[in-house]
PDB file of C-alpha atoms in Angstrom:
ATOM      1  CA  UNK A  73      18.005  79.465  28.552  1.00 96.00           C
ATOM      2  CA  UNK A  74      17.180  76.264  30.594  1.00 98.00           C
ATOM      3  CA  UNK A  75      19.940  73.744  29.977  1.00 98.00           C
ATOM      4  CA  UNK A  76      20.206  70.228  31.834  1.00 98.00           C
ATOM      5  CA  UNK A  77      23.608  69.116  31.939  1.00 98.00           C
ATOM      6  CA  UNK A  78      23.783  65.074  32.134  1.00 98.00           C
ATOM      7  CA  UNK A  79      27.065  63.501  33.574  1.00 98.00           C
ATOM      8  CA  UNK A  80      29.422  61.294  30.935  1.00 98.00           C
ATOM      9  CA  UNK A  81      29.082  57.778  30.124  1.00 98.00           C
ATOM     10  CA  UNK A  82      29.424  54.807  32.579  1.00 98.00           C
ATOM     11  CA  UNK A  83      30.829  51.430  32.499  1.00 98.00           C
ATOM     12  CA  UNK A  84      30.405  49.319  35.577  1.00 98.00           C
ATOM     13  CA  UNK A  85      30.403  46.161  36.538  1.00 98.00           C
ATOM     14  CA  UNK A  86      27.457  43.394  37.732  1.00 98.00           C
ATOM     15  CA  UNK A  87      26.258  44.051  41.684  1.00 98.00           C
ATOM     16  CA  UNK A  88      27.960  47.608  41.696  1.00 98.00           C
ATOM     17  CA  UNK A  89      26.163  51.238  41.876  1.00 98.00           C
ATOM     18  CA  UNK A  90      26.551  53.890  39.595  1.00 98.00           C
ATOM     19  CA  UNK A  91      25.083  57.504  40.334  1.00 98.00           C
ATOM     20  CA  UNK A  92      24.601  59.768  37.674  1.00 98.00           C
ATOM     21  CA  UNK A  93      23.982  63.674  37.798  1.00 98.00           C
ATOM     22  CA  UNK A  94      21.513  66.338  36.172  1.00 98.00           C
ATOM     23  CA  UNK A  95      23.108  69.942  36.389  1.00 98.00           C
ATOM     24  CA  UNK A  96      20.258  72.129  36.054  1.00 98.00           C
ATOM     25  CA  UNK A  97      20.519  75.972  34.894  1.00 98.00           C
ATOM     26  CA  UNK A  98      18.629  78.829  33.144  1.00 98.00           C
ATOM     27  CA  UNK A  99      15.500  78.453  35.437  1.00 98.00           C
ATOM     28  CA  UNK A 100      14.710  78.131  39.838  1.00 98.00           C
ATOM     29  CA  UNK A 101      15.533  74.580  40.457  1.00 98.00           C
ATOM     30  CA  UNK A 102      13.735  74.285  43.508  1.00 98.00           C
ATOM     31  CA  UNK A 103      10.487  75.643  41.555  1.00 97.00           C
ATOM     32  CA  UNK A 104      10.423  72.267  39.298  1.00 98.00           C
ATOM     33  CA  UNK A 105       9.749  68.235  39.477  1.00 98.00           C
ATOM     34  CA  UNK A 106      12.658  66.959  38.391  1.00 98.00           C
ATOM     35  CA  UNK A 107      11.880  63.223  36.268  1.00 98.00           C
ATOM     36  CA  UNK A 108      14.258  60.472  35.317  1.00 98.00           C
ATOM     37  CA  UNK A 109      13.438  58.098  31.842  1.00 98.00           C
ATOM     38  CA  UNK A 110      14.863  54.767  31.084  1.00 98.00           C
ATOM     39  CA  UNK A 111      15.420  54.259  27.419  1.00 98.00           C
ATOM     40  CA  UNK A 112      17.060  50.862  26.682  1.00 93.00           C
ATOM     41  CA  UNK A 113      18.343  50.298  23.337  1.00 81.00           C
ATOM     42  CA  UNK A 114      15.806  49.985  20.381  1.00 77.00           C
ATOM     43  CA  UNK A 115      13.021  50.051  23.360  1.00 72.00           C
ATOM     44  CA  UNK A 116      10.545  52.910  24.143  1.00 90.00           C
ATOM     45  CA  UNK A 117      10.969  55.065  27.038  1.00 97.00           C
ATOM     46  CA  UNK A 118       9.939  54.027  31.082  1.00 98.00           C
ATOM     47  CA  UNK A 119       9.543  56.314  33.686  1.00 98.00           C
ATOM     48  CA  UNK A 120      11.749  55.621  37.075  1.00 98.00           C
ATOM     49  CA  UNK A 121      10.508  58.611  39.229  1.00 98.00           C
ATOM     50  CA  UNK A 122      10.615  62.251  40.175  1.00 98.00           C
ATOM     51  CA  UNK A 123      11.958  64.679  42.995  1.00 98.00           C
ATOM     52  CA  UNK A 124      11.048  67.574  43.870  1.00 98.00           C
ATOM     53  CA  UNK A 125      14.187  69.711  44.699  1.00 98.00           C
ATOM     54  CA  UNK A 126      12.216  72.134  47.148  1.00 96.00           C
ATOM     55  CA  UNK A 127      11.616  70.104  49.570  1.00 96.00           C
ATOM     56  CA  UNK A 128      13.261  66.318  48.733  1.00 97.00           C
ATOM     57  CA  UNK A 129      10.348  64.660  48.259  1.00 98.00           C
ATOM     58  CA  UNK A 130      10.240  61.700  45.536  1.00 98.00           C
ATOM     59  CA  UNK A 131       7.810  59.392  43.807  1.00 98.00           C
ATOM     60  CA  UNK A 132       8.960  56.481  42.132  1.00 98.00           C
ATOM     61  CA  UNK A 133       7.444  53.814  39.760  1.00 98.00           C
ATOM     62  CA  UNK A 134       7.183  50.786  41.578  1.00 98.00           C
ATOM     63  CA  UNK A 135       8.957  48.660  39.281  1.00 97.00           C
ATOM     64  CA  UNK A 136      12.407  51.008  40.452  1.00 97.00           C
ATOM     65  CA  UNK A 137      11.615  50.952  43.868  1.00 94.00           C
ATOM     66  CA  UNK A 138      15.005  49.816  45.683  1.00 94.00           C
ATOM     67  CA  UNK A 139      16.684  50.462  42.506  1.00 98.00           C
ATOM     68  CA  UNK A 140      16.753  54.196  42.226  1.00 98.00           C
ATOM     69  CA  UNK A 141      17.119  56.965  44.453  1.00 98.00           C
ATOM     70  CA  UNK A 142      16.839  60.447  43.750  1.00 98.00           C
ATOM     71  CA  UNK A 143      18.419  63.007  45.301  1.00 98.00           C
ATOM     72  CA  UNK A 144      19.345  67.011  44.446  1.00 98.00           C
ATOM     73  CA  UNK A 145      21.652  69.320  45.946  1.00 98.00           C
ATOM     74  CA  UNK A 146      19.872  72.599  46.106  1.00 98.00           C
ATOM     75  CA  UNK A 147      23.071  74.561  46.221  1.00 98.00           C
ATOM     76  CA  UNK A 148      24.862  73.361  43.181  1.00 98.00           C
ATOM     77  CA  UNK A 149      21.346  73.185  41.320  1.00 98.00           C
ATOM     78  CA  UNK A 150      22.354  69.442  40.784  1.00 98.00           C
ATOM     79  CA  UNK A 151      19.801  66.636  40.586  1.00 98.00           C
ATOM     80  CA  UNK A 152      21.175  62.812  41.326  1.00 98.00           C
ATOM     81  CA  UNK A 153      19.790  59.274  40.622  1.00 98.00           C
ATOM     82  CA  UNK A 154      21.627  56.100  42.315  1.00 98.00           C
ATOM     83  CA  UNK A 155      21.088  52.902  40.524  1.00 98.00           C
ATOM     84  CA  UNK A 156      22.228  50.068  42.758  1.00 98.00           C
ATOM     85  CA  UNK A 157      22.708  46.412  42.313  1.00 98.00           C
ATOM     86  CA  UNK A 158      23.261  46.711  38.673  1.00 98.00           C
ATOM     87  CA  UNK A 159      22.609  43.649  35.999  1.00 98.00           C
ATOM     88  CA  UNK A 160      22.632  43.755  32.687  1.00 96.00           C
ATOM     89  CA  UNK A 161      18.936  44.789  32.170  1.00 96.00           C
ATOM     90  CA  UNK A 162      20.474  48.222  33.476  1.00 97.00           C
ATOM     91  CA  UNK A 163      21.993  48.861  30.542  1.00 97.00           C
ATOM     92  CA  UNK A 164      20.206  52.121  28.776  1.00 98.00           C
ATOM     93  CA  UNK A 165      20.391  55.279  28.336  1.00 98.00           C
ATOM     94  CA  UNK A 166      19.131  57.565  31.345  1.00 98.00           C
ATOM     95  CA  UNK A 167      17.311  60.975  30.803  1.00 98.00           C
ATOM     96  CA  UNK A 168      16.603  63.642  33.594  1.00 98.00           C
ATOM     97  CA  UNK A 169      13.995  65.890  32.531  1.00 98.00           C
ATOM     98  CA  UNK A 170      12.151  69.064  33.709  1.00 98.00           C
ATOM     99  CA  UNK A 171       8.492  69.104  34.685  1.00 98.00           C
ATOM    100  CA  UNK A 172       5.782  71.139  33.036  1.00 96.00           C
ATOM    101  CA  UNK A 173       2.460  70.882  33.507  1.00 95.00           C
ATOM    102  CA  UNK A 174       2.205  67.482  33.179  1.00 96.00           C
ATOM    103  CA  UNK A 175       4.728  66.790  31.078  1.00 98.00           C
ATOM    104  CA  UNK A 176       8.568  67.131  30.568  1.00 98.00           C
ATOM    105  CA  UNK A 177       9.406  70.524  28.400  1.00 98.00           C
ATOM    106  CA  UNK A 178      13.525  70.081  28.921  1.00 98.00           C
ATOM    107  CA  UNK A 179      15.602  67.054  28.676  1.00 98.00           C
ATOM    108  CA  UNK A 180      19.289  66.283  29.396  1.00 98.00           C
ATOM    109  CA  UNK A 181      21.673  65.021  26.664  1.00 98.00           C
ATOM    110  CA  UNK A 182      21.405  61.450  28.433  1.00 98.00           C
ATOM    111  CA  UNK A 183      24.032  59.581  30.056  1.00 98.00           C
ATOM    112  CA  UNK A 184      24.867  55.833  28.517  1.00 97.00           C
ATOM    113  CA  UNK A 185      25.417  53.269  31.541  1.00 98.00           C
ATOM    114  CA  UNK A 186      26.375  49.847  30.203  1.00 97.00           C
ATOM    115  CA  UNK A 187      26.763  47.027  33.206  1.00 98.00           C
ATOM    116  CA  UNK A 188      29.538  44.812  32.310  1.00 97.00           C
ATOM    117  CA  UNK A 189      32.109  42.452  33.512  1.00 96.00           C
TER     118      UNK A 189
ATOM    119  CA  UNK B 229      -0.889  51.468  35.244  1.00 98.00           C
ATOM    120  CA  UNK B 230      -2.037  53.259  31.712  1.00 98.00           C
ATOM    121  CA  UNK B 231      -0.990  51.462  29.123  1.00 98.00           C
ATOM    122  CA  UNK B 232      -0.091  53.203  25.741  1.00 98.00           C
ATOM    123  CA  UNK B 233      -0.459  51.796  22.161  1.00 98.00           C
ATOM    124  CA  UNK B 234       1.020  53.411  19.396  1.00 98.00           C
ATOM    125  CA  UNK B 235       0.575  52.856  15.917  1.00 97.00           C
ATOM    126  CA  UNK B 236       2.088  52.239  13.153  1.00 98.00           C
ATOM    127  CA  UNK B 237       5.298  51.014  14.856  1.00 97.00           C
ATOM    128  CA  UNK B 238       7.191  52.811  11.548  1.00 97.00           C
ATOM    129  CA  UNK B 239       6.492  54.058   8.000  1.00 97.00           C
ATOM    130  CA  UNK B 240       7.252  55.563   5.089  1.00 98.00           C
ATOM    131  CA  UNK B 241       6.352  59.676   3.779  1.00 98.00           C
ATOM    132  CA  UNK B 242       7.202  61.154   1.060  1.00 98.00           C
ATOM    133  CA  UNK B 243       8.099  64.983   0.836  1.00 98.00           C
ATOM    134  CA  UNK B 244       4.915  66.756   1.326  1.00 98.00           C
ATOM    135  CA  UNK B 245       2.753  64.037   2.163  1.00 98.00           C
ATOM    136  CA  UNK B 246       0.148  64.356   5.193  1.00 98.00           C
ATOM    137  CA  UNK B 247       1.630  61.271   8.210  1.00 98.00           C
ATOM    138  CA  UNK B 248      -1.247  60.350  10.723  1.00 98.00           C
ATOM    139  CA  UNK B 249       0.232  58.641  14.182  1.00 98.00           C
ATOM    140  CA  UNK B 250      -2.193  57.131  16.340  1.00 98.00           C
ATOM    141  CA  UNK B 251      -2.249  56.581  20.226  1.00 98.00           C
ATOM    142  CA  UNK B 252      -4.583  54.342  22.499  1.00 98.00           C
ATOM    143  CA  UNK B 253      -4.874  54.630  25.755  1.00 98.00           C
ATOM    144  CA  UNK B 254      -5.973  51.948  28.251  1.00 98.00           C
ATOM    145  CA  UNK B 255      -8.175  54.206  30.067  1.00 98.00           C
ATOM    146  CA  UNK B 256      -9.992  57.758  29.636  1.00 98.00           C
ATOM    147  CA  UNK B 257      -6.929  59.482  29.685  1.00 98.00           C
ATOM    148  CA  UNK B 258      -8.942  63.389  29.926  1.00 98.00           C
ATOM    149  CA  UNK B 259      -6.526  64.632  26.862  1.00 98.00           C
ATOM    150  CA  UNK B 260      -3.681  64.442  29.394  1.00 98.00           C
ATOM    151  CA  UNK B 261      -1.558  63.141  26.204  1.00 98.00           C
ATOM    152  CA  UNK B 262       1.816  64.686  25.128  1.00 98.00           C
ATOM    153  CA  UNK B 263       3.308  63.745  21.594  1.00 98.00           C
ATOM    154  CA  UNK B 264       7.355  63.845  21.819  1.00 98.00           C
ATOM    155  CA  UNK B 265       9.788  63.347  18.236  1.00 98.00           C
ATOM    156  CA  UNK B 266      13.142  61.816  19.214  1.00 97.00           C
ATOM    157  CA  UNK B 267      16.183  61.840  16.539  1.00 96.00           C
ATOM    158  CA  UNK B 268      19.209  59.370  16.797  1.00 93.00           C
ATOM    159  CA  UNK B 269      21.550  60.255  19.650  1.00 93.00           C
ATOM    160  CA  UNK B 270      19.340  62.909  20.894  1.00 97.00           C
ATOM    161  CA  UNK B 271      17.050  63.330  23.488  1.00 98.00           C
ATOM    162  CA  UNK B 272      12.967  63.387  23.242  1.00 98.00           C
ATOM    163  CA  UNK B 273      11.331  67.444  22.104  1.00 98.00           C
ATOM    164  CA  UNK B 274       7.853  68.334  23.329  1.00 98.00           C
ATOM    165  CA  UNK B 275       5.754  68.982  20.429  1.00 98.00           C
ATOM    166  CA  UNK B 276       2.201  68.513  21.426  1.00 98.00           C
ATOM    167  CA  UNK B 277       0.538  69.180  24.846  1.00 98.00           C
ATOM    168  CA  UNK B 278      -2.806  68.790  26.157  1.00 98.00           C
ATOM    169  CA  UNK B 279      -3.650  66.314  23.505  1.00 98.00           C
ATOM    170  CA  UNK B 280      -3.851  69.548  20.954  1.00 98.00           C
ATOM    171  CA  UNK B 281      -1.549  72.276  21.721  1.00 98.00           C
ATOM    172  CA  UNK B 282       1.165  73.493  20.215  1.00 98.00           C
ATOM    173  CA  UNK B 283       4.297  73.451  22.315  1.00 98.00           C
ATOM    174  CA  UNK B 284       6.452  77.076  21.695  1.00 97.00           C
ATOM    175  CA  UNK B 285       9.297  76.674  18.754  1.00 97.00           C
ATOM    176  CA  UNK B 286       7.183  73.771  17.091  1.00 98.00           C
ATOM    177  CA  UNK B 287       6.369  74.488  13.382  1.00 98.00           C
ATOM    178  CA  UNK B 288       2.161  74.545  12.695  1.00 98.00           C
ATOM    179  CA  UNK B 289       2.776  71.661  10.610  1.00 98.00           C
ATOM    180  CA  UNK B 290       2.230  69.246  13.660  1.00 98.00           C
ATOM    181  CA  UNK B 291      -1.181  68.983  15.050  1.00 98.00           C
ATOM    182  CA  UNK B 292      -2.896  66.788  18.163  1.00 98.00           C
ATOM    183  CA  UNK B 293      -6.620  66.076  17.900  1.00 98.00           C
ATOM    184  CA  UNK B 294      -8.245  63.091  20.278  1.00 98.00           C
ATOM    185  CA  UNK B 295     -10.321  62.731  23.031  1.00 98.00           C
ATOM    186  CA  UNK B 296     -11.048  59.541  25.624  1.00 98.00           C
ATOM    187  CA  UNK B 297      -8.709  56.960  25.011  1.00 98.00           C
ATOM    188  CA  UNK B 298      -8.143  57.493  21.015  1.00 98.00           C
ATOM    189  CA  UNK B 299      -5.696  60.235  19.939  1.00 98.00           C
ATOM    190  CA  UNK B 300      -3.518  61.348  17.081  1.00 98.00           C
ATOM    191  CA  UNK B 301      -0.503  63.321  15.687  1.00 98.00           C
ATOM    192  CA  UNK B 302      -0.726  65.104  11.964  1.00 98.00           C
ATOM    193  CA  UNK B 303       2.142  65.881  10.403  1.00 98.00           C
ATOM    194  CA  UNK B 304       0.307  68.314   7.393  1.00 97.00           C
ATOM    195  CA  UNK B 305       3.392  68.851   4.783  1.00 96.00           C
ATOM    196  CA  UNK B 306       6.439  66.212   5.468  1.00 98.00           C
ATOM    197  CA  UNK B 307       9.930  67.540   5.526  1.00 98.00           C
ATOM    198  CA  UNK B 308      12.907  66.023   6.039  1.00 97.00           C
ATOM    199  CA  UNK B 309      13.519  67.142   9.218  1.00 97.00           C
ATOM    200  CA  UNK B 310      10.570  65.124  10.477  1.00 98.00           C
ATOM    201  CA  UNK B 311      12.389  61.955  10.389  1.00 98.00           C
ATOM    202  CA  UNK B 312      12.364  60.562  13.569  1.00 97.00           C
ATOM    203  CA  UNK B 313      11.062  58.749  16.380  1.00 97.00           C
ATOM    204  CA  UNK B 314       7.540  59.836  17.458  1.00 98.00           C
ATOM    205  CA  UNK B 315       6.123  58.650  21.246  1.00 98.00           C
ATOM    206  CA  UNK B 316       3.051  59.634  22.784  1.00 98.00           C
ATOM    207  CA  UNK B 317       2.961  59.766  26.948  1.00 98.00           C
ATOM    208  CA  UNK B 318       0.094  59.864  29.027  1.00 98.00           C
ATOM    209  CA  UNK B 319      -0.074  62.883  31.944  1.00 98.00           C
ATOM    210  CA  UNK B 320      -3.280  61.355  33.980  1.00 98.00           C
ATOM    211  CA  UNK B 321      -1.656  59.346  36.345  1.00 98.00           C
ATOM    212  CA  UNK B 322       1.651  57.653  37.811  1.00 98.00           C
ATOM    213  CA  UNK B 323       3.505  56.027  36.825  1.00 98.00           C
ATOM    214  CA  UNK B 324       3.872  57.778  33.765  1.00 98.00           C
ATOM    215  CA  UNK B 325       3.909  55.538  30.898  1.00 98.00           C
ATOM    216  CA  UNK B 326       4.740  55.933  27.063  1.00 98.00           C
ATOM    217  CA  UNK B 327       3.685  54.570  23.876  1.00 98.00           C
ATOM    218  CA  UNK B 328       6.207  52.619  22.101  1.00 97.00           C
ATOM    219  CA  UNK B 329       7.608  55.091  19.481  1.00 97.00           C
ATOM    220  CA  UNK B 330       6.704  55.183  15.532  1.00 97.00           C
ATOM    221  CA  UNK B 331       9.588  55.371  13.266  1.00 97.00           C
ATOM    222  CA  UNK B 332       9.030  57.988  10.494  1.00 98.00           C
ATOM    223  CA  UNK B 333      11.391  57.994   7.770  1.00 98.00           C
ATOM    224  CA  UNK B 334      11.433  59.767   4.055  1.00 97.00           C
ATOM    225  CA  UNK B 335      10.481  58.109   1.569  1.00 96.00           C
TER     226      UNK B 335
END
Protein backbone atom coordinates (compact mmCIF):
# COMPACT_ATOMS: atom_id res chain seq x y z
CA UNK A 1 0.00 0.00 0.00
CA UNK A 2 1.39 3.55 -0.74
CA UNK A 3 2.72 4.98 2.51
CA UNK A 4 4.64 8.46 2.79
CA UNK A 5 6.82 8.47 5.63
CA UNK A 6 7.39 12.24 6.99
CA UNK A 7 10.61 12.91 9.11
CA UNK A 8 10.06 13.88 13.13
CA UNK A 9 9.47 17.18 14.51
CA UNK A 10 11.87 20.21 14.33
CA UNK A 11 12.89 22.94 16.54
CA UNK A 12 15.27 25.49 15.13
CA UNK A 13 16.28 28.59 15.62
CA UNK A 14 15.71 32.27 13.65
CA UNK A 15 18.12 32.58 10.25
CA UNK A 16 18.86 28.71 10.33
CA UNK A 17 17.67 25.88 7.68
CA UNK A 18 15.87 22.94 8.42
CA UNK A 19 15.31 20.10 5.70
CA UNK A 20 12.72 17.75 6.14
CA UNK A 21 12.16 14.29 4.31
CA UNK A 22 9.19 12.32 2.54
CA UNK A 23 10.03 8.47 2.40
CA UNK A 24 7.91 7.25 -0.25
CA UNK A 25 6.84 3.39 -0.66
CA UNK A 26 4.10 1.05 -1.99
CA UNK A 27 4.12 2.69 -5.52
CA UNK A 28 7.20 3.85 -8.56
CA UNK A 29 8.46 7.02 -7.13
CA UNK A 30 9.86 8.28 -10.14
CA UNK A 31 6.27 7.74 -11.87
CA UNK A 32 4.68 10.62 -9.49
CA UNK A 33 4.73 14.65 -8.76
CA UNK A 34 5.68 14.79 -5.54
CA UNK A 35 3.80 18.25 -3.65
CA UNK A 36 4.65 19.97 -0.42
CA UNK A 37 1.56 21.97 1.78
CA UNK A 38 2.05 24.55 4.38
CA UNK A 39 -0.52 24.35 7.09
CA UNK A 40 0.12 26.93 9.86
CA UNK A 41 -1.76 26.60 12.95
CA UNK A 42 -5.61 27.26 12.88
CA UNK A 43 -4.88 28.48 9.06
CA UNK A 44 -5.93 26.67 5.81
CA UNK A 45 -3.53 24.92 3.73
CA UNK A 46 -0.81 26.78 0.96
CA UNK A 47 0.87 25.11 -1.60
CA UNK A 48 4.94 25.55 -1.70
CA UNK A 49 5.71 23.43 -4.86
CA UNK A 50 6.26 20.10 -6.54
CA UNK A 51 9.13 17.80 -7.98
CA UNK A 52 9.07 15.48 -10.13
CA UNK A 53 11.43 12.61 -8.98
CA UNK A 54 12.05 11.29 -12.67
CA UNK A 55 13.79 13.72 -13.85
CA UNK A 56 14.38 16.65 -10.89
CA UNK A 57 12.40 19.05 -12.23
CA UNK A 58 10.38 21.49 -9.75
CA UNK A 59 7.72 24.17 -9.79
CA UNK A 60 7.28 26.32 -6.99
CA UNK A 61 4.69 28.96 -5.86
CA UNK A 62 6.22 32.14 -6.11
CA UNK A 63 5.59 33.27 -2.75
CA UNK A 64 8.39 30.16 -1.64
CA UNK A 65 10.67 30.93 -4.20
CA UNK A 66 14.22 31.21 -2.35
CA UNK A 67 12.62 29.63 0.53
CA UNK A 68 12.15 26.06 -0.50
CA UNK A 69 13.94 23.65 -2.43
CA UNK A 70 12.95 20.37 -3.39
CA UNK A 71 14.93 17.69 -3.96
CA UNK A 72 14.49 13.52 -4.10
CA UNK A 73 16.88 10.84 -4.03
CA UNK A 74 15.71 8.33 -6.53
CA UNK A 75 17.55 5.51 -4.87
CA UNK A 76 16.26 5.66 -1.37
CA UNK A 77 12.70 6.65 -2.85
CA UNK A 78 13.15 9.79 -0.55
CA UNK A 79 11.69 13.19 -1.40
CA UNK A 80 13.39 16.46 0.46
CA UNK A 81 12.27 20.12 1.01
CA UNK A 82 14.96 22.77 2.45
CA UNK A 83 13.45 25.70 4.14
CA UNK A 84 16.13 28.32 4.63
CA UNK A 85 16.34 31.55 6.46
CA UNK A 86 13.72 30.59 8.89
CA UNK A 87 11.43 33.29 10.97
CA UNK A 88 8.77 32.73 12.88
CA UNK A 89 6.09 32.83 10.08
CA UNK A 90 7.79 29.30 9.33
CA UNK A 91 6.29 27.82 11.95
CA UNK A 92 3.56 25.06 10.57
CA UNK A 93 3.08 21.97 9.92
CA UNK A 94 4.57 20.64 6.47
CA UNK A 95 2.80 17.92 4.30
CA UNK A 96 4.42 16.02 1.27
CA UNK A 97 1.85 14.57 -0.79
CA UNK A 98 1.46 12.32 -3.90
CA UNK A 99 0.07 13.55 -7.20
CA UNK A 100 -3.01 12.25 -8.93
CA UNK A 101 -4.58 13.58 -11.59
CA UNK A 102 -4.74 16.81 -10.47
CA UNK A 103 -4.87 16.39 -7.14
CA UNK A 104 -3.03 14.81 -4.10
CA UNK A 105 -4.53 11.05 -3.34
CA UNK A 106 -1.64 10.26 -0.44
CA UNK A 107 -0.38 12.43 2.25
CA UNK A 108 2.44 12.12 4.83
CA UNK A 109 1.76 12.18 8.61
CA UNK A 110 3.29 15.87 8.57
CA UNK A 111 6.29 17.04 10.20
CA UNK A 112 5.83 20.09 12.95
CA UNK A 113 8.78 22.75 12.46
CA UNK A 114 8.54 25.49 15.08
CA UNK A 115 11.39 28.44 14.56
CA UNK A 116 12.48 29.54 17.88
CA UNK A 117 15.15 31.13 19.88
CA UNK B 1 -3.69 33.12 -8.66
CA UNK B 2 -7.34 31.30 -8.05
CA UNK B 3 -8.66 32.30 -5.18
CA UNK B 4 -10.97 29.91 -3.12
CA UNK B 5 -13.96 30.85 -0.85
CA UNK B 6 -15.42 28.49 1.32
CA UNK B 7 -18.43 28.66 3.19
CA UNK B 8 -19.71 28.39 6.13
CA UNK B 9 -16.35 28.78 7.93
CA UNK B 10 -18.02 26.04 10.66
CA UNK B 11 -21.37 24.59 11.79
CA UNK B 12 -23.37 22.53 13.55
CA UNK B 13 -25.27 18.76 12.28
CA UNK B 14 -27.06 16.73 14.00
CA UNK B 15 -27.00 12.82 13.52
CA UNK B 16 -28.62 12.21 10.29
CA UNK B 17 -29.03 15.55 9.09
CA UNK B 18 -28.16 16.48 5.29
CA UNK B 19 -24.63 19.34 5.66
CA UNK B 20 -24.25 21.45 2.37
CA UNK B 21 -20.47 23.09 2.03
CA UNK B 22 -20.06 25.56 -0.53
CA UNK B 23 -16.93 26.64 -2.64
CA UNK B 24 -16.32 29.78 -4.96
CA UNK B 25 -13.91 30.06 -7.16
CA UNK B 26 -12.35 33.27 -8.54
CA UNK B 27 -12.37 32.08 -11.98
CA UNK B 28 -14.06 29.24 -14.26
CA UNK B 29 -12.34 26.68 -12.58
CA UNK B 30 -13.64 23.66 -15.51
CA UNK B 31 -14.76 21.32 -12.35
CA UNK B 32 -11.03 20.97 -11.64
CA UNK B 33 -12.23 21.09 -7.78
CA UNK B 34 -11.21 18.44 -5.15
CA UNK B 35 -13.09 18.37 -1.68
CA UNK B 36 -10.52 17.05 1.17
CA UNK B 37 -11.92 16.26 5.22
CA UNK B 38 -9.03 16.80 7.65
CA UNK B 39 -9.37 15.46 11.46
CA UNK B 40 -7.19 16.88 14.38
CA UNK B 41 -3.58 15.72 14.17
CA UNK B 42 -4.09 14.09 10.93
CA UNK B 43 -3.40 14.76 7.58
CA UNK B 44 -6.02 15.94 4.66
CA UNK B 45 -8.21 12.47 2.76
CA UNK B 46 -9.36 12.88 -0.83
CA UNK B 47 -12.97 12.52 -0.92
CA UNK B 48 -14.24 14.20 -3.99
CA UNK B 49 -12.54 14.57 -7.43
CA UNK B 50 -13.44 16.16 -10.55
CA UNK B 51 -15.88 18.37 -8.82
CA UNK B 52 -18.29 15.04 -8.56
CA UNK B 53 -16.51 11.87 -8.19
CA UNK B 54 -16.21 9.67 -5.70
CA UNK B 55 -12.66 9.03 -4.58
CA UNK B 56 -12.16 4.87 -3.82
CA UNK B 57 -12.80 3.96 0.14
CA UNK B 58 -15.17 7.11 0.49
CA UNK B 59 -18.68 6.17 1.80
CA UNK B 60 -21.73 7.32 -0.95
CA UNK B 61 -22.82 9.55 1.68
CA UNK B 62 -20.51 12.42 0.30
CA UNK B 63 -21.40 13.92 -2.95
CA UNK B 64 -19.75 16.95 -5.31
CA UNK B 65 -22.11 18.74 -7.69
CA UNK B 66 -20.94 22.38 -9.29
CA UNK B 67 -19.93 23.75 -12.31
CA UNK B 68 -18.04 27.33 -13.30
CA UNK B 69 -16.95 28.95 -10.35
CA UNK B 70 -19.86 27.72 -7.79
CA UNK B 71 -19.48 24.23 -6.25
CA UNK B 72 -20.57 22.11 -3.34
CA UNK B 73 -20.05 19.12 -0.94
CA UNK B 74 -23.31 16.99 0.46
CA UNK B 75 -22.92 15.16 3.24
CA UNK B 76 -26.61 13.02 2.82
CA UNK B 77 -26.91 11.19 6.45
CA UNK B 78 -24.36 12.82 9.19
CA UNK B 79 -22.35 10.50 11.32
CA UNK B 80 -20.05 11.08 13.73
CA UNK B 81 -17.23 10.28 11.97
CA UNK B 82 -17.81 13.27 9.72
CA UNK B 83 -16.56 15.67 12.17
CA UNK B 84 -13.92 17.43 10.77
CA UNK B 85 -12.30 19.93 8.77
CA UNK B 86 -13.60 20.15 5.16
CA UNK B 87 -11.31 22.24 2.30
CA UNK B 88 -11.97 22.48 -1.20
CA UNK B 89 -8.70 22.96 -3.73
CA UNK B 90 -8.74 24.05 -7.10
CA UNK B 91 -6.73 21.67 -9.92
CA UNK B 92 -6.88 24.39 -12.98
CA UNK B 93 -3.86 26.10 -12.48
CA UNK B 94 -0.60 26.88 -10.31
CA UNK B 95 -0.17 27.69 -7.82
CA UNK B 96 -2.54 25.50 -6.35
CA UNK B 97 -4.65 27.20 -3.92
CA UNK B 98 -7.26 26.03 -1.20
CA UNK B 99 -10.34 27.20 0.32
CA UNK B 100 -10.12 28.00 3.87
CA UNK B 101 -11.58 24.88 5.61
CA UNK B 102 -15.29 24.52 7.20
CA UNK B 103 -15.41 23.13 10.60
CA UNK B 104 -18.17 20.46 10.93
CA UNK B 105 -18.95 19.34 14.26
CA UNK B 106 -22.04 17.14 15.86
CA UNK B 107 -24.48 18.65 17.15
Amino acid sequence: QVQLQQSGAELVKPGSSVKISCKASGYTFTSYDMHWIKQQPGNGLEWIGWIYPGNGNTKYNQKFNGKATLTADKSSSTAYMQLSSLTSEDSAVYFCARQWRYYFDYWGQGVMVTVSS
Amino acid sequence: DIQMTQSPASLSASLGETVTIQCQASEDIYSGLAWYQQKPGKSPQLLIYGASSLQDGVPSRFSGSGSGTQYSLKISSMQTEDEGVYFCQQGLKYPRTFGGGTKLELK
